[in-house]
Amino acid sequence: MAQKVLNLISSFLSKKIRTAIYSARESIGEHKRDIVVTHVEQACLGLRETRDEFEDALQRFKNLVCVNETTLDHKYNLLNRQYQFCCAKSDAVSNRIRAIEQVSEALFKEWESELNEYTNRNLRAHSKQQLKVARQNYARLIRSMQKAEAKIQPVLAAFKDQVLYLKHNLNAQAIAALRHEFIEIGIDISQLINAMEQTIAEASQFVAVLTDQKALPSR
């Protein structure tokens, strides 16, 4: 019970802090819409970097299963570093998705509350429709990002298994045993890359729609 209360207090304080930060940024002309666009663009960059890391890891894995025993230590070190890079990039993607969720929640809440401030019914109706479209695009974007994010951890887990197996069995027999596993992990990485590319496309569409909505409609 005490932990639940602490979690509620922590969540409340976090929202208060985020609200203060958004207000401070808006005071210098940086609105929530712009913050959302920035976070989405950063998330896209993170997805591209993560995709590139996995593509590079896949290529290194291809090279690994074809090496001589004398170079196993060197190849293990390269593959392990690649795994660490992939972990770091995937963590960055998760953090950016959480940031998008937080600022978007604040944006939509503010947008909806401000609809009642309109005196022109046509403008209010148009803005309400824009809000509906933005929420629909946002929902698709987040689902796509979460789908890509969900595919990362299983691939990382399989990747880690192979790195550990290689570490513990630095010999030609271990490499031969990895050949079959490589086929499976290669398929997983390819699917992950496809999911990331779809998410990047969704994010680009979302940013385009949100950016286009800056212009006022004709009366």
XYZ file of C-alpha atoms in Angstrom:
219
model
C 0.000 0.000 0.000
C 2.805 2.382 0.964
C 4.606 1.620 -2.304
C 1.431 2.356 -4.258
C 1.087 5.728 -2.528
C 4.739 6.515 -3.274
C 4.220 5.597 -6.935
C 1.172 7.882 -7.153
C 3.104 10.758 -5.543
C 6.048 10.168 -7.895
C 3.743 10.120 -10.936
C 2.026 13.327 -9.784
C 5.331 15.123 -9.234
C 6.656 13.939 -12.590
C 3.612 15.370 -14.377
C 3.998 18.650 -12.475
C 7.655 18.860 -13.466
C 6.866 18.089 -17.114
C 4.110 20.722 -17.110
C 6.562 23.302 -15.739
C 9.115 22.349 -18.381
C 6.562 22.631 -21.192
C 5.430 26.028 -19.882
C 9.016 27.269 -19.733
C 9.689 26.111 -23.281
C 6.448 27.663 -24.538
C 7.450 30.976 -22.952
C 10.357 31.107 -25.401
C 8.155 30.186 -28.358
C 8.602 26.400 -28.404
C 5.105 24.872 -28.350
C 4.095 21.309 -27.484
C 3.414 20.570 -31.154
C 7.009 21.479 -31.977
C 8.254 19.368 -29.056
C 6.224 16.381 -30.323
C 7.664 16.815 -33.817
C 11.184 17.041 -32.380
C 10.697 13.883 -30.280
C 9.260 11.972 -33.237
C 12.142 13.053 -35.463
C 14.619 11.988 -32.759
C 12.842 8.652 -32.424
C 13.088 8.171 -36.189
C 16.788 8.914 -36.011
C 17.123 6.400 -33.176
C 15.239 3.764 -35.175
C 17.441 4.358 -38.196
C 20.586 4.079 -36.062
C 19.267 0.906 -34.396
C 18.326 -0.566 -37.768
C 21.823 0.195 -39.069
C 23.418 -1.413 -36.005
C 21.395 -4.614 -36.487
C 22.175 -4.663 -40.199
C 25.857 -4.296 -39.359
C 25.546 -7.002 -36.693
C 23.907 -9.321 -39.214
C 26.752 -8.763 -41.659
C 29.324 -9.439 -38.931
C 27.469 -12.616 -38.033
C 27.625 -13.696 -41.678
C 31.364 -13.102 -41.666
C 31.750 -14.844 -38.326
C 30.430 -18.231 -39.418
C 32.994 -18.325 -42.214
C 36.195 -17.552 -40.278
C 39.175 -19.672 -39.365
C 39.777 -20.778 -35.793
C 42.809 -18.526 -35.446
C 40.651 -15.413 -35.687
C 37.844 -16.467 -33.300
C 38.934 -14.272 -30.404
C 39.084 -11.227 -32.629
C 35.712 -11.978 -34.203
C 34.122 -12.573 -30.800
C 35.311 -9.167 -29.594
C 33.873 -7.495 -32.683
C 30.530 -9.271 -32.350
C 30.288 -8.574 -28.627
C 30.922 -4.862 -29.203
C 28.249 -4.901 -31.878
C 25.821 -6.476 -29.425
C 26.577 -3.758 -26.862
C 25.979 -1.080 -29.502
C 22.625 -2.663 -30.391
C 21.621 -2.687 -26.711
C 22.493 0.982 -26.315
C 20.593 1.985 -29.460
C 17.511 -0.023 -28.471
C 17.487 1.631 -25.030
C 17.625 5.031 -26.694
C 14.658 4.112 -28.902
C 12.592 3.067 -25.860
C 13.406 6.322 -24.059
C 12.395 8.381 -27.075
C 9.097 6.524 -27.427
C 8.303 7.273 -23.768
C 9.134 10.941 -24.374
C 6.775 11.056 -27.373
C 3.971 9.536 -25.297
C 4.418 12.058 -22.490
C 4.536 15.225 -24.559
C 1.770 14.040 -26.920
C -0.511 13.387 -23.972
C 0.071 16.950 -22.773
C -0.414 18.358 -26.290
C -3.751 16.646 -26.911
C -5.041 17.503 -23.438
C -4.217 21.186 -23.959
C -5.609 21.181 -27.510
C -8.933 19.697 -26.384
C -9.307 22.099 -23.449
C -8.653 25.106 -25.702
C -11.444 24.208 -28.147
C -13.935 25.901 -25.809
C -12.003 29.168 -26.117
C -13.003 29.675 -29.761
C -15.687 32.241 -30.569
C -15.795 31.306 -34.250
C -17.712 28.029 -34.624
C -16.186 27.221 -38.016
C -12.663 27.528 -36.687
C -13.593 25.481 -33.615
C -15.105 22.724 -35.752
C -12.072 22.675 -38.046
C -9.672 22.570 -35.119
C -11.683 19.747 -33.541
C -11.430 17.780 -36.786
C -7.677 18.436 -36.901
C -7.394 17.122 -33.352
C -9.261 13.952 -34.329
C -6.979 13.348 -37.318
C -3.849 14.065 -35.265
C -4.969 11.585 -32.591
C -5.641 8.915 -35.205
C -2.222 9.421 -36.790
C -0.604 9.455 -33.360
C -2.345 6.192 -32.403
C -1.039 4.503 -35.564
C 2.436 5.905 -34.955
C 2.623 4.692 -31.345
C 1.278 1.245 -32.261
C 3.908 0.979 -34.981
C 6.687 2.157 -32.659
C 5.597 -0.220 -29.895
C 5.462 -3.067 -32.403
C 9.023 -2.327 -33.508
C 10.130 -1.934 -29.889
C 8.563 -5.292 -28.955
C 10.602 -7.024 -31.660
C 13.893 -5.641 -30.356
C 14.207 -7.525 -27.058
C 13.648 -11.068 -28.437
C 16.263 -10.421 -31.110
C 18.679 -8.994 -28.531
C 18.106 -12.027 -26.288
C 18.876 -14.423 -29.150
C 21.846 -12.275 -30.140
C 23.171 -12.373 -26.565
C 22.785 -16.171 -26.444
C 24.980 -16.531 -29.517
C 27.593 -14.095 -28.178
C 27.766 -16.023 -24.898
C 27.893 -19.358 -26.707
C 30.768 -18.141 -28.828
C 32.523 -16.747 -25.758
C 32.281 -20.084 -23.941
C 33.169 -22.205 -26.951
C 35.932 -20.491 -28.859
C 36.598 -23.318 -31.268
C 35.689 -24.504 -34.748
C 32.954 -26.829 -33.447
C 31.123 -23.891 -31.838
C 31.170 -22.000 -35.113
C 29.764 -24.999 -36.958
C 26.935 -25.233 -34.397
C 26.153 -21.543 -34.887
C 25.470 -21.891 -38.585
C 21.930 -23.198 -38.066
C 21.213 -20.592 -35.383
C 22.446 -17.875 -37.711
C 19.697 -18.696 -40.206
C 17.028 -18.163 -37.536
C 18.505 -15.011 -36.014
C 19.053 -13.625 -39.508
C 15.326 -13.979 -40.218
C 14.462 -12.306 -36.892
C 16.771 -9.367 -37.589
C 15.319 -8.957 -41.091
C 11.788 -8.836 -39.653
C 12.922 -6.331 -37.031
C 14.458 -4.104 -39.693
C 11.235 -4.220 -41.738
C 9.182 -3.242 -38.660
C 11.511 -0.319 -37.995
C 11.280 0.894 -41.570
C 7.461 0.785 -41.426
C 7.568 2.740 -38.169
C 9.858 5.375 -39.679
C 7.368 5.796 -42.547
C 4.455 6.168 -40.079
C 6.432 8.738 -38.087
C 7.220 10.760 -41.198
C 3.528 10.836 -42.115
C 2.580 11.878 -38.575
C 5.093 14.750 -38.583
C 3.882 15.894 -42.014
C 0.234 15.990 -40.883
C 1.035 17.766 -37.621
C 3.216 20.315 -39.405
C 0.613 20.981 -42.143
C -2.012 21.783 -39.503
C -0.283 25.015 -38.531
C -2.153 26.929 -41.255
C -5.598 28.387 -40.473
C -8.487 27.298 -42.724
C -10.553 29.687 -44.818
C -13.718 30.982 -43.171
